[in-house]
Short mmCIF file of C-alpha atoms and ligand atoms in Angstrom, two decimals:
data_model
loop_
_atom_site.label_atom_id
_atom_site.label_comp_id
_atom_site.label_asym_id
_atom_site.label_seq_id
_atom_site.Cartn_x
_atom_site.Cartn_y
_atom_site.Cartn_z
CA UNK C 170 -4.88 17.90 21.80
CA UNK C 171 -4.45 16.45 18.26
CA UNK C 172 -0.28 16.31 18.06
CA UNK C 173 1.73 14.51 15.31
CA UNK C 174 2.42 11.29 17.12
CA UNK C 175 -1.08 10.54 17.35
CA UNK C 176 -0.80 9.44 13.78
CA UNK C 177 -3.41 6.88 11.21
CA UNK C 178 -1.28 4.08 12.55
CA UNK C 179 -1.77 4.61 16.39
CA UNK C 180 -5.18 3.99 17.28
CA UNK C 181 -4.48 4.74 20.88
CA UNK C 182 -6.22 7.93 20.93
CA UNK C 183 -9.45 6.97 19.27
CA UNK C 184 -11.17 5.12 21.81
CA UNK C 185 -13.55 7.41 23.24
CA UNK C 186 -17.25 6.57 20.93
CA UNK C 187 -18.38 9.44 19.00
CA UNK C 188 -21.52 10.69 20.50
CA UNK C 189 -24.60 10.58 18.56
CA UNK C 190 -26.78 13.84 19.11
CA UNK C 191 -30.32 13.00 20.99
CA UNK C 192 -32.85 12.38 17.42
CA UNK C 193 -36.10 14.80 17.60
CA UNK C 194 -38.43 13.08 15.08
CA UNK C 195 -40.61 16.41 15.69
CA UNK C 196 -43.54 13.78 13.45
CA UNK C 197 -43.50 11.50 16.69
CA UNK C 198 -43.99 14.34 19.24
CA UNK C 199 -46.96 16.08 17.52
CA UNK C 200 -44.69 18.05 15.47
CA UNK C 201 -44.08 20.48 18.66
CA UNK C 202 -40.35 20.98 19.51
CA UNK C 203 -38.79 22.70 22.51
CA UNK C 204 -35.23 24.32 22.49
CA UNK C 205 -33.67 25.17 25.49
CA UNK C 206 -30.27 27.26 25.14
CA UNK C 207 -28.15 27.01 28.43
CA UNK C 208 -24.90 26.28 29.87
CA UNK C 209 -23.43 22.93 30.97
CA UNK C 210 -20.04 21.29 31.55
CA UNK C 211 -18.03 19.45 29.25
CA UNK C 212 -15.08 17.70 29.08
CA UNK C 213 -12.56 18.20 25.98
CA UNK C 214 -9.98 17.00 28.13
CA UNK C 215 -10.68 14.06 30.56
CA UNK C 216 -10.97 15.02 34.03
CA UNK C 217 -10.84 18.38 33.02
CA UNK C 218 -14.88 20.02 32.65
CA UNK C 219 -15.34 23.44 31.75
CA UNK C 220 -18.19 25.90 30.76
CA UNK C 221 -20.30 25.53 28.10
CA UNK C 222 -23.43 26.11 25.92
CA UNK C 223 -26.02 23.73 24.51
CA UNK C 224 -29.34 23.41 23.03
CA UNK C 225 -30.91 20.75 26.01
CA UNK C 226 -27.74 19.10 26.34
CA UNK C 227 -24.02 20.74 27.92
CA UNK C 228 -22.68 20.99 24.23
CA UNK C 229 -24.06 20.92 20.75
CA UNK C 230 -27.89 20.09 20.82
CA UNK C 231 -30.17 17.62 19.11
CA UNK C 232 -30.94 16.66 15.41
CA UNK C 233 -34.24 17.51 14.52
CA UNK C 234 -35.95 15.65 11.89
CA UNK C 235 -39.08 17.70 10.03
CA UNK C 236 -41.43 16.10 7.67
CA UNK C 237 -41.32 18.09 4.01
CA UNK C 238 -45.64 19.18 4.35
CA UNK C 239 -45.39 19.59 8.38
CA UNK C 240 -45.94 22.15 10.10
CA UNK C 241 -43.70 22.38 13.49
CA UNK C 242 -44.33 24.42 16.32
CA UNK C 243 -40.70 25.32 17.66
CA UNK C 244 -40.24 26.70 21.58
CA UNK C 245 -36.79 28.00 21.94
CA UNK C 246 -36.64 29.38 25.60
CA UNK C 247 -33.46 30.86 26.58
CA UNK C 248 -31.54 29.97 29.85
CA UNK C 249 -28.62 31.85 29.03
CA UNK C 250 -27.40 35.19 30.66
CA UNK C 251 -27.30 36.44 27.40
CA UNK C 252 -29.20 37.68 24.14
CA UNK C 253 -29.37 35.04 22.01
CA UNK C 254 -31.09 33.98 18.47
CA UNK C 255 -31.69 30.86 17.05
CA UNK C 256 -31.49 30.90 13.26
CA UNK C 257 -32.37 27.85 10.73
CA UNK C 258 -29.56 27.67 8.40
CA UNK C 259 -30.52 26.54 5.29
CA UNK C 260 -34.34 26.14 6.12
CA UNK C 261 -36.53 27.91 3.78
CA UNK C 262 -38.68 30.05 5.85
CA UNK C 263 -40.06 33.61 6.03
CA UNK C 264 -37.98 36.69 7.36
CA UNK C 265 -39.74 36.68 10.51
CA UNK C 266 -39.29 33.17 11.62
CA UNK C 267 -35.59 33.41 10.24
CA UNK C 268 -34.28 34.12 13.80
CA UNK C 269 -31.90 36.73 12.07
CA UNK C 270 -29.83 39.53 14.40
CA UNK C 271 -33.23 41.51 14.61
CA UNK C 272 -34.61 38.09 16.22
CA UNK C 273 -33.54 38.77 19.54
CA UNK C 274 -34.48 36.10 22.93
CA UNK C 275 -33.28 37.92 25.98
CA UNK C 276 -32.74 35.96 28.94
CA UNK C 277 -35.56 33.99 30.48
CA UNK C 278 -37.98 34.82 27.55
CA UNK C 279 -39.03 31.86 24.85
CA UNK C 280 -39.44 32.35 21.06
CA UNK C 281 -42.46 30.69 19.66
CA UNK C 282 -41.80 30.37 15.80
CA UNK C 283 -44.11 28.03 13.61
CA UNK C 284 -42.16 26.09 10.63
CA UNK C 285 -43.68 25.04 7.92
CA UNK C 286 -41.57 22.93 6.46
CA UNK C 287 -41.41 22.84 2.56
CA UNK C 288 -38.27 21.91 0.91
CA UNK C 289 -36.53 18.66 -0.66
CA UNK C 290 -35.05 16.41 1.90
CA UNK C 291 -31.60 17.82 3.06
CA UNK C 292 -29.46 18.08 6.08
CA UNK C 293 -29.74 21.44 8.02
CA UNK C 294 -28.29 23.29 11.30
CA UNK C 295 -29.37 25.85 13.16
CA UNK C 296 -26.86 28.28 15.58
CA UNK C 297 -27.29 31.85 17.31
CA UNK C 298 -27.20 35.30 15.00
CA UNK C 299 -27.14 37.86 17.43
CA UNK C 300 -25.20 40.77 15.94
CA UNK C 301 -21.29 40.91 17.47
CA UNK C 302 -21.94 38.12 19.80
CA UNK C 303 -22.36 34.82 17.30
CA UNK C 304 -18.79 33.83 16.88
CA UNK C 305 -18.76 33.21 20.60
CA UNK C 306 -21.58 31.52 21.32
CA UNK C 307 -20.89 28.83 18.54
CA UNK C 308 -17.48 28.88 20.31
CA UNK C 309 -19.32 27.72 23.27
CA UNK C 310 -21.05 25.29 21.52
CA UNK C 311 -24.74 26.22 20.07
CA UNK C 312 -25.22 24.18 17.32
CA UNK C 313 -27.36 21.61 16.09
CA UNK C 314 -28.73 19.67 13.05
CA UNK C 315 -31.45 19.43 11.49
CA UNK C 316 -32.63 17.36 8.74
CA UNK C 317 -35.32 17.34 6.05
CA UNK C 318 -36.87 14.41 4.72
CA UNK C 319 -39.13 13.88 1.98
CA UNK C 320 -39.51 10.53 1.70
CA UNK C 321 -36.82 10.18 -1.05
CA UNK C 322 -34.09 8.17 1.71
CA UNK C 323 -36.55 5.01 1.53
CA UNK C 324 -37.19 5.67 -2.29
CA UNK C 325 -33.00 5.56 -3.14
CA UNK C 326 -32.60 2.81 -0.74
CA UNK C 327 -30.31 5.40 1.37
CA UNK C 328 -28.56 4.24 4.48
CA UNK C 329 -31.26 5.85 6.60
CA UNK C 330 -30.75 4.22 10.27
CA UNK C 331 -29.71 7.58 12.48
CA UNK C 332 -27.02 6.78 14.54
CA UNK C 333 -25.99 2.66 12.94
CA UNK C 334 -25.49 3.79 9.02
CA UNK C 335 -26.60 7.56 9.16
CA UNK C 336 -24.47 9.40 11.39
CA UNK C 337 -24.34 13.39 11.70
CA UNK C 338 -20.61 14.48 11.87
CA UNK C 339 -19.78 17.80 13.04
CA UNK C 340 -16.35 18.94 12.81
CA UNK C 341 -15.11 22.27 14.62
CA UNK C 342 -11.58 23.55 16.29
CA UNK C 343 -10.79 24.61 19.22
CA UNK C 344 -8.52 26.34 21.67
CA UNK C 345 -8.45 25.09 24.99
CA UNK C 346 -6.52 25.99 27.90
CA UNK C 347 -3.91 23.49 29.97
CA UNK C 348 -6.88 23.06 32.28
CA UNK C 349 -9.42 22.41 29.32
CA UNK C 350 -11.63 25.51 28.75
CA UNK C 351 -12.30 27.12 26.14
CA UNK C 352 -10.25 29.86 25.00
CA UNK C 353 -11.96 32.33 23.07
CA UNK C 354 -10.95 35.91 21.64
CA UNK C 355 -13.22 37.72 19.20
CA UNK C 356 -9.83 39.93 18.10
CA UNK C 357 -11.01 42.70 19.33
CA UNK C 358 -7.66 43.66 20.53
CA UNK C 359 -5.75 43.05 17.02
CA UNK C 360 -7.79 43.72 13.75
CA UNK C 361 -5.24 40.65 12.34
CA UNK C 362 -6.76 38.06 14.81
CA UNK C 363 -10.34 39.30 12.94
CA UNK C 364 -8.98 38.39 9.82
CA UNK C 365 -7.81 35.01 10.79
CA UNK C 366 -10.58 33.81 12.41
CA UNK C 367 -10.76 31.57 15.62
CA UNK C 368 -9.09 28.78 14.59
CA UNK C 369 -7.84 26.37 17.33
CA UNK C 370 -5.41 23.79 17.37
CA UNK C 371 -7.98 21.22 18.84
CA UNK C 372 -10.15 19.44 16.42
CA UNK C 373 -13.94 17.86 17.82
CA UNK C 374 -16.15 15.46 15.93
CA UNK C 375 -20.06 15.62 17.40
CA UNK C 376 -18.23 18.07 20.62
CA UNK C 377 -15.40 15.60 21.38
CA UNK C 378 -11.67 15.17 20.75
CA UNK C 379 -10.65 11.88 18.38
CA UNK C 380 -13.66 9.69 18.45
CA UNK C 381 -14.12 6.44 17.87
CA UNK C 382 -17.25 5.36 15.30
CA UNK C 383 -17.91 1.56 15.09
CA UNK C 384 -19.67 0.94 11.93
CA UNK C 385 -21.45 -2.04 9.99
CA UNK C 386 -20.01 -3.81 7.27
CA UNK C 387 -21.57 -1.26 4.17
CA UNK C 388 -22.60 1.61 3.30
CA UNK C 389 -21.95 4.39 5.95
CA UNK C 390 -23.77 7.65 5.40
CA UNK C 391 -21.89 10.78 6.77
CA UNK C 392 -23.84 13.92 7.17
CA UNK C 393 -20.30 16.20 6.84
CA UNK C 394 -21.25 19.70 8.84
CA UNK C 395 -18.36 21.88 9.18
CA UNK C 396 -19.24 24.31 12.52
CA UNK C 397 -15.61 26.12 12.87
CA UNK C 398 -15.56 29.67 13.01
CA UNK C 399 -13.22 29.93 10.47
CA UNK C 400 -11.00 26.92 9.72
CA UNK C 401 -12.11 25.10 6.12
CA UNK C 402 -11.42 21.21 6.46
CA UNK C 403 -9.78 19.03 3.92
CA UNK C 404 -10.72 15.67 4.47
CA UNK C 405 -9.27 12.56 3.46
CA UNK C 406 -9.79 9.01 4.17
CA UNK C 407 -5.64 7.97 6.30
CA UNK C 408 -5.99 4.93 3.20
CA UNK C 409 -7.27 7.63 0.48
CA UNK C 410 -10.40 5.30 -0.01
CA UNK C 411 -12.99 6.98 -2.57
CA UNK C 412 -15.98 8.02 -1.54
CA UNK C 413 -19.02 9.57 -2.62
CA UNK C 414 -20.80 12.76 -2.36
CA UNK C 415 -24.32 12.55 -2.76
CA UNK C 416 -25.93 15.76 -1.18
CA UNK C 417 -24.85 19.23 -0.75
CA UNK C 418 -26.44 22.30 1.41
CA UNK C 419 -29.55 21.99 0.17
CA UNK C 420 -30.08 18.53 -0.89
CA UNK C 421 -29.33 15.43 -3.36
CA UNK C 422 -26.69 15.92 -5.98
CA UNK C 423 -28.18 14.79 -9.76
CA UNK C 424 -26.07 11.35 -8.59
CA UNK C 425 -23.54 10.43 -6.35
CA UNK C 426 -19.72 12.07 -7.24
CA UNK C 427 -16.61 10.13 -6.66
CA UNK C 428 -13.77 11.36 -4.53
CA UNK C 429 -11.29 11.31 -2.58
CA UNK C 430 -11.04 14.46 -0.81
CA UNK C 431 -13.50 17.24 0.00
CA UNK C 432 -12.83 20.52 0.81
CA UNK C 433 -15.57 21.73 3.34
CA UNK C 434 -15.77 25.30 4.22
CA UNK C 435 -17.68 26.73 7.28
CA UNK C 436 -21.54 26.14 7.18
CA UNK C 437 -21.32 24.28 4.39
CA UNK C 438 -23.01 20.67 4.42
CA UNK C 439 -22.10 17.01 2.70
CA UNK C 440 -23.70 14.12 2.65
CA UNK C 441 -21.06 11.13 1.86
CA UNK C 442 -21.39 7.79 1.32
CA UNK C 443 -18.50 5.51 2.57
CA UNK C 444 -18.40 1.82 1.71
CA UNK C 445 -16.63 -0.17 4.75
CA UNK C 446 -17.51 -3.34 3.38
CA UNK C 447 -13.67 -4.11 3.56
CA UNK C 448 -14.05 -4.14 7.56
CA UNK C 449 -10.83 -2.31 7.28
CA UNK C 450 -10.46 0.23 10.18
CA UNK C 451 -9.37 4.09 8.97
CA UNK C 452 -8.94 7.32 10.27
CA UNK C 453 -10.93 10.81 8.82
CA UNK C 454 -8.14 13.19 8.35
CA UNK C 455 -8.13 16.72 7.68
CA UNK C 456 -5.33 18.64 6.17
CA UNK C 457 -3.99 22.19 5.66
CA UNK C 458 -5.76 24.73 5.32
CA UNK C 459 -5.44 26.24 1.73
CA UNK C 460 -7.83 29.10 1.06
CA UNK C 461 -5.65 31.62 4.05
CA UNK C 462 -4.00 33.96 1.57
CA UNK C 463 -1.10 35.46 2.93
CA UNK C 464 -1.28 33.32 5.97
CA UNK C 465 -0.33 30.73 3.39
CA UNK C 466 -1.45 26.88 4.62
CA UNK C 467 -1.46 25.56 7.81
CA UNK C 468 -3.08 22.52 9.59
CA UNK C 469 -5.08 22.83 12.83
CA UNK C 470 -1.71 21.31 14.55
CA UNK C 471 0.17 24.30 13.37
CA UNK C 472 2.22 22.03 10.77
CA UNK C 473 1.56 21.55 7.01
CA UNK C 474 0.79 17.77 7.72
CA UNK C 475 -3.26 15.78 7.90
CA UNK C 476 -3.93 14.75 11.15
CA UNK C 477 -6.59 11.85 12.02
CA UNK C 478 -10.06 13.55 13.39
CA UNK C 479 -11.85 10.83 14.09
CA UNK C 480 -11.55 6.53 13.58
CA UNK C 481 -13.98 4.13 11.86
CA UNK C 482 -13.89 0.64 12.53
CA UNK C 483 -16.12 -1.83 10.81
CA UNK C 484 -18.00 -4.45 12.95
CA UNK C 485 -19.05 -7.28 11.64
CA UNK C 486 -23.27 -6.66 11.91
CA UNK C 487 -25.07 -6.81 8.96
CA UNK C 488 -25.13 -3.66 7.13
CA UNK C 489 -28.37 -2.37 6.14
CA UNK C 490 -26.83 -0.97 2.96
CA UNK C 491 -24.42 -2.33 0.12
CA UNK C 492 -25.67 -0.74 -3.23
CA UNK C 493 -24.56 2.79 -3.98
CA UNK C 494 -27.36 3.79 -5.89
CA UNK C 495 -26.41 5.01 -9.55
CA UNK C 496 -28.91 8.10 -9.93
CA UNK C 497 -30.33 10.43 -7.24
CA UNK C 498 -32.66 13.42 -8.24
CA UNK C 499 -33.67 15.52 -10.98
CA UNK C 500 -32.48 18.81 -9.25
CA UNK C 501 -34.95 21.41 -10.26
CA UNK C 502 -33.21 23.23 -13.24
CA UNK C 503 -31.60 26.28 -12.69
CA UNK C 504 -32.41 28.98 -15.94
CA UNK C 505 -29.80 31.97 -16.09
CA UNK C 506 -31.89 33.85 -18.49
CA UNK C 507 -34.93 34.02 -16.13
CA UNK C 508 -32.87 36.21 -13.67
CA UNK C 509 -34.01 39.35 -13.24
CA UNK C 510 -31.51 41.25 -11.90
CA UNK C 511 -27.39 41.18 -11.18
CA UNK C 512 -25.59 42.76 -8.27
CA UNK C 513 -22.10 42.36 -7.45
CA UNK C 514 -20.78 41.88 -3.51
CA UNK C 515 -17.29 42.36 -3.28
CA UNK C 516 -16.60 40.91 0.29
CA UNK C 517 -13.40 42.46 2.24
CA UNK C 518 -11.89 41.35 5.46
CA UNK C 519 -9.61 44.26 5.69
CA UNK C 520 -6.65 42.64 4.15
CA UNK C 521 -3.43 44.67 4.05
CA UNK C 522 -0.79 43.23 1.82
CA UNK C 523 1.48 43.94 5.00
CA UNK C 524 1.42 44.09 8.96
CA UNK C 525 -0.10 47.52 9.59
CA UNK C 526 2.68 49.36 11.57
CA UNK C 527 1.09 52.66 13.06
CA UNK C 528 -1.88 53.21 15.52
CA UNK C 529 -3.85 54.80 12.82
CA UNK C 530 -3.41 51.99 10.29
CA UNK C 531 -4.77 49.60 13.02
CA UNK C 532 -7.62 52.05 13.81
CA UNK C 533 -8.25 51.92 10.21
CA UNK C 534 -8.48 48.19 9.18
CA UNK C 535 -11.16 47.54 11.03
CA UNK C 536 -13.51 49.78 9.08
CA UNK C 537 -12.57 48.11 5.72
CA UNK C 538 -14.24 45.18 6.17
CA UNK C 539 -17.34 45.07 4.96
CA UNK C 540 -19.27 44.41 1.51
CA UNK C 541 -18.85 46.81 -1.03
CA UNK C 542 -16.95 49.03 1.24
CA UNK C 543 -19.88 48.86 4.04
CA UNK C 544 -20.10 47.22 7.38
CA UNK C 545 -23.24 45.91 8.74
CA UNK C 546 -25.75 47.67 9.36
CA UNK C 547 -29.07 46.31 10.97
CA UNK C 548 -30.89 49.90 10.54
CA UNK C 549 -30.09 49.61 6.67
CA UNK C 550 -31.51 47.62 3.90
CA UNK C 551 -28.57 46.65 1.44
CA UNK C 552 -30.92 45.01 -1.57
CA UNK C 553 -34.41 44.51 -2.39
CA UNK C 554 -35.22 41.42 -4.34
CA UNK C 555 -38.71 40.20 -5.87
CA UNK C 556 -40.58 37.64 -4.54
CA UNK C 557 -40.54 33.99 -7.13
CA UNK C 558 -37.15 35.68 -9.06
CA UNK C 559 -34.09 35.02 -9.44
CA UNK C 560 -30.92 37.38 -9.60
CA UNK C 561 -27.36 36.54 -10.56
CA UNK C 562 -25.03 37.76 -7.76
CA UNK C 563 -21.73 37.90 -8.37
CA UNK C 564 -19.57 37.73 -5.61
CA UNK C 565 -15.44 38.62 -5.02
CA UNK C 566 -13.43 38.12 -2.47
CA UNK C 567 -10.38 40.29 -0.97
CA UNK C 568 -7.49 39.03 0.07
CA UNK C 569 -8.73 35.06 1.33
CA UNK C 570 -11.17 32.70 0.63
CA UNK C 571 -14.46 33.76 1.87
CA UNK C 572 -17.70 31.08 2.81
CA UNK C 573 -20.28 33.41 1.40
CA UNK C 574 -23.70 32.36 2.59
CA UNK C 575 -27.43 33.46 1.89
CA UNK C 576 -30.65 33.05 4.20
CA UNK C 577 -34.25 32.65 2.55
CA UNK C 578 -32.67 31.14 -0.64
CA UNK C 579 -30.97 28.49 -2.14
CA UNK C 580 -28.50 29.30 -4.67
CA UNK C 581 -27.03 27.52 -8.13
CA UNK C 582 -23.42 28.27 -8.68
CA UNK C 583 -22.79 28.90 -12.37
CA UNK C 584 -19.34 29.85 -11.74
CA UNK C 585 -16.58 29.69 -9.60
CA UNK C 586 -12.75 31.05 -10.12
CA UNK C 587 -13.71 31.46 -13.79
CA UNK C 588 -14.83 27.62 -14.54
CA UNK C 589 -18.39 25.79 -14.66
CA UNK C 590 -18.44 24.20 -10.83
CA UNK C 591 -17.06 20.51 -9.85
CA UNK C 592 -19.76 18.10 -9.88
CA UNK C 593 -20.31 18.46 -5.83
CA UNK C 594 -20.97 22.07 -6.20
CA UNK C 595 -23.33 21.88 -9.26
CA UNK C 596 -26.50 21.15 -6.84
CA UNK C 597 -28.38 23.58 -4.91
CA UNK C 598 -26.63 25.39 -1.92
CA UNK C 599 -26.68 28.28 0.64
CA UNK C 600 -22.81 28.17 1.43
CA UNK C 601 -20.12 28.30 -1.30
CA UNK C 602 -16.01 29.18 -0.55
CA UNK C 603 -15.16 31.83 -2.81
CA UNK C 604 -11.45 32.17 -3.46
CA UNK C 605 -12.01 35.05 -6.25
CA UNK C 606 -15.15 35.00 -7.92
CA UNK C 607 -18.16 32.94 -7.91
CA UNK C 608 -21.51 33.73 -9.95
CA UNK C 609 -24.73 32.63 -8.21
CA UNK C 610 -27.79 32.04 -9.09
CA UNK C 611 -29.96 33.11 -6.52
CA UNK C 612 -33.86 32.26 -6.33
CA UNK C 613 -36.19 33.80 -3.58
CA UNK C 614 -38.89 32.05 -2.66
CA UNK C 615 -39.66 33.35 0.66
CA UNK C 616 -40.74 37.10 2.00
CA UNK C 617 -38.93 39.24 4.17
CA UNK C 618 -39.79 42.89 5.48
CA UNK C 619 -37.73 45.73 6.66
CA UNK C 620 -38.91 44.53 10.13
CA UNK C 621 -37.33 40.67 9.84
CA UNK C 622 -34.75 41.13 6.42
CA UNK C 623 -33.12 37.79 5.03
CA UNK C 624 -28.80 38.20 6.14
CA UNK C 625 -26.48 37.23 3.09
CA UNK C 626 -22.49 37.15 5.06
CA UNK C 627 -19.24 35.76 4.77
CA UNK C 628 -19.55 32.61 7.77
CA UNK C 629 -16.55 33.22 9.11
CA UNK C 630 -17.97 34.15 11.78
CA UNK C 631 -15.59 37.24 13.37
CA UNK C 632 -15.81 38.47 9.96
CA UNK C 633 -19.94 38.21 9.99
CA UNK C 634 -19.38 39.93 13.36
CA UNK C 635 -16.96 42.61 12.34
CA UNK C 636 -19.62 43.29 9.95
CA UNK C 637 -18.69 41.52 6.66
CA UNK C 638 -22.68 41.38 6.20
CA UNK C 639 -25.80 42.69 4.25
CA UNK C 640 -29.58 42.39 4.55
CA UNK C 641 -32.23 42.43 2.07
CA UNK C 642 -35.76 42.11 1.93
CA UNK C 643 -37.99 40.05 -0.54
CA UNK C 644 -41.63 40.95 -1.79
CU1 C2O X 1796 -25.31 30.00 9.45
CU2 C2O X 1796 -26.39 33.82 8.83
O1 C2O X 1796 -25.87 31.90 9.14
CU1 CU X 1797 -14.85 36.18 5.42
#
C-alpha cells in the first residue's frame, strides 16, 4: 500500500522494475492475433498471490501493434467461467466487430473478428463490455493496449523503441485485502458506493505497486492510459519538471503542449514526452482527486496530499532521442457548420444533494441514473446517426465530473465548461471529463445496425453498469 512515508525522497519502495507488457507486432505474425481471457495469480503484495484475470498473461495482457492498411485476424477465446466481451476502445471499426454488450463470448467459445485497421497512428486499449459485469472484470485485470502506427513515429523522429524510450504506462487503484486480493464491490448494496465508483487506496503502474523504470539519458515517451474504474489521476513530476503532451485518444496533437500536470480521466489516453537528459531520478505522482462533487477531493491514500506512483531513474545508455520535435500533424480539420444534427445527453449518476435517509429514497436513486432520465437499455436504440456526418452533441453532467466516451467515432471538443478547450484537448478524442458541459463534435465514419449498435457511456465504469449508457446505430 501507497502510505505517506513512502514519500519522493525515499526511494525504498520503488525497486521492484515496472513490467513491460509482452509486444504483439500482429505485422510479424501474419497479422493473425490470438486473445486468450483467463485467470492467473498475481502478487500486489509480495508473498501474497491472489486471483486474477488476464489476456495470455495472470494480469493485464499484451500491447498489440496494427499496421494503419492491415487487415488483422483477431481470435479471442475465452477461458473464463464467465461471459465476457472484448471491445477495441478507440479503434475505428464497424458495430459488429465492436465487441459491444450485445458481443457476448460465453465460456469456452472463441470470437473470430477481422480488423481492418484504418486510422492515424494512436495508442489504443481494449477491455470487456458485458452489460453489469465490466466494472469487475477490469477490476480483475482485463486490459490491454493497443497501438496504431502509421508510419508517422519514424517520420517525427519519435522515441519509438517499445519498452527502452516508448513505454506503455497504465495506471489503476485498487483495494486489496491484508492478505492481498482484490477487494471488489459493484455497490450493489448502497446506491452511494455506485456513485463513487471503485476507487481503492492502492495505486498500480503496468499491474504492480510502486515500480521502478530505468530510463536512457533523453527523450522518454510515456503512453499515459488511465484503467481505474473511477478515480481521475493528477499527475505531476515529485520535481514539477515540464513535460510535453504530444498525442491524445485518438492521435498526435497539431504539436507538442507544455506542462506540468495532466489531469487524466478514466479511458482517456496521453502520449508524453519526458526529457531525462538531466539523469536526475524522480517520482510520477498523482494527486487529489478534484472532479468528486460533494465528495469534495481526496487522494487515493485517503489524504489531500500527491503520492509517488511510480520512479524513473536515468541510466547512463545512449538515448535514442534528444530533439523534441517542434510540429507534429495537421489534424484533419474539424467544420462545425457541416454538422448535421445536435442532441443533448444530460448524464446523471443519481446525485442527491444529501444522504438519502428512508428505504424508499434508496430504492429510488438507483433508477435516476441514466442519460436523459433513462437507464440502459440493450433492447432500445437511443439515436440514429448518418453514416460520413457529423452531429454536435452536447453533453451535461449531474452532480460530478463524468468521463463521457463514444465507440465508432472520434470526437472534436469545441467546448468545455463554457471555454474553447486547452491545447491537449483540442485534438481528436473518444474520452473527455465533463465537469458541466462540453460540446462535441462528433463524426461517424463507421456503420452500426440494431443487431451490433455503437455504446456512447459515462467510463466510470459502475455508472456504465448501473446503466449511465446509450446506443445508437449509424447508416
Ligand atoms: Cu472503454 Cu464502452 O468503453
Ligand atoms: Cu459517470
Amino acid at each position: 500500500m501507497i502510505d505517506a512515508q513512502l514519500g519522493a525522497s525515499d526511494p525504498a519502495p520503488f525497486t521492484g522494475l515496472l513490467p513491460i507488457p509482452n509486444l504483439i507486432d500482429a505485422a510479424k505474425q501474419g497479422n493473425a492475433v490470438n486473445l486468450r481471457a483467463m485467470s492467473g495469480r498475481h502478487a500486489f503484495i509480495k508473498g501474497k498471490p491472489t486471483r486474477t484475470y488476464g489476456y495470455s498473461a495472470p494480469i493485464l495482457g499484451p500491447v498489440i501493434r496494427l499496421r494503419r492498411g492491415d487487415e488483422v485476424a483477431m481470435s479471442v477465446e475465452n477461458a473464463l467461467d464467465t461471459v465476457t466481451t472484448v471491445h477495441w476502445h478507440g479503434l475505428l471499426v464497424p458495430g459488429h466487430n465492436d465487441g459491444g454488450p450485445q458481443q457476448l463470448i460465453k465460456p469456452g467459445d472463441t470470437w473470430r473478428p477481422v480488423l481492418k485497421i484504418d486510422q492515424p497512428a494512436a495508442t489504443l486499449w481494449f477491455h470487456p463490455h458485458p452489460h453489469h459485469d465490466t466494472a469487475r472484470q477490469i477490476y480483475m485485470g482485463l486490459t490491454g493496449m493497443i497501438i496504431v502506427d502509421d508510419g508517422s513515429d519514424a517520420r517525427l523522429g519519435l522515441p519509438r523503441t517499445f519498452g527502452i524510450d516508448d513505454l506503455p504506462i497504465i495506471i489503476q487503484d485498487r483495494s486489496l485485502s491484508a492478505d492481498g486480493a482484490i477487494e471488489y464491490d459493484n455497490g450493489d448494496s448502497d446506491p452511494l458506493e455506485i456513485i463513487y465508483g471503485a476507487r481503492g487506496d492502492t495505486i498500480i503502474v503496468n499491474g504492480v505497486v510502486a515500480p521502478l523504470a530505468k530510463v536512457p539519458l533523453g527523450l522518454i515517451r510515456l503512453r499515459l492510459l488511465n484503467a481505474a474504474n473511477a478515480q481521475n489521476f493528477e499527475l505531476r513530476f515529485s520535481d514539477r519538471r515540464t513535460f510535453h503532451v504530444i498525442a491524445s485518444d485518438g492521435g498526435f496533437l497539431a504539436a507538442p503542449v507544455a506542462t506540468t500536470q495532466l489531469t487524466i480521466s478514466p479511458a482517456e489516453r496521453f502520449e508524453v514526452l519526458v526529457d531525462f537528459a538531466d539523469g536526475k531520478a524522480v517520482a510520477l505522482e498523482t494527486g487529489p482527486d478534484e472532479e468528486l462533487g460533494v465528495f469534495g477531493r481526496v487522494a487515493p491514500d485517503g489524504s489531500a496530499d500527491y503520492v509517488p506512483i511510480m520512479r524513473f531513474e536515468p541510466m547512463a545508455t545512449k538515448s535514442i532521442v534528444r530533439q523534441l520535435p517542434e510540429r507534429l500533424i495537421d489534424p484533419a480539420v474539424a467544420s462545425p457548420p457541416s454538422a448535421v444534427g445536435h442532441r443533448q445527453f444530460i448524464l446523471n449518476s443519481g446525485l442527491c444533494a444529501s444522504r438519502p435517509t428512508t428505504a424508499a429514497e434508496h430504492a429510488t436513486m438507483p433508477a435516476l441514473i441514466g442519460i436523459n432520465g433513462k437507464p440502459f437499455d440493450i433492447e432500445r436504440i437511443d439515436a440514429e446517426v448518418k453514416l460520413g456526418t457529423s452531429e454536435i452533441w452536447e453533453i451535461m453532467s449531474i452532480g460530478m465530473a463524468h468521463p463521457f466516451h463514444v465507440h465508432g467515432a472520434l470526437f472534436r471538443v469545441l467546448s468545455i465548461e463554457g471555454s474553447s478547450p486547452p491545447a491537449h484537448l483540442a485534438g481528436w478524442k473518444d474520452t473527455v471529463l465533463v465537469e458541466d458541459k462540453a460540446e462535441l463534435l462528433v463524426a461517424f465514419n463507421r456503420p452500426a445496425t440494431r443487431d451490433h449498435p455503437f455504446m456512447y457511456h459515462c467510463h466510470i465504469l459502475e455508472h456504465e453498469d448501473a446503466g449511465l449508457m446509450g446506443q445508437y446505430v449509424c447508416a
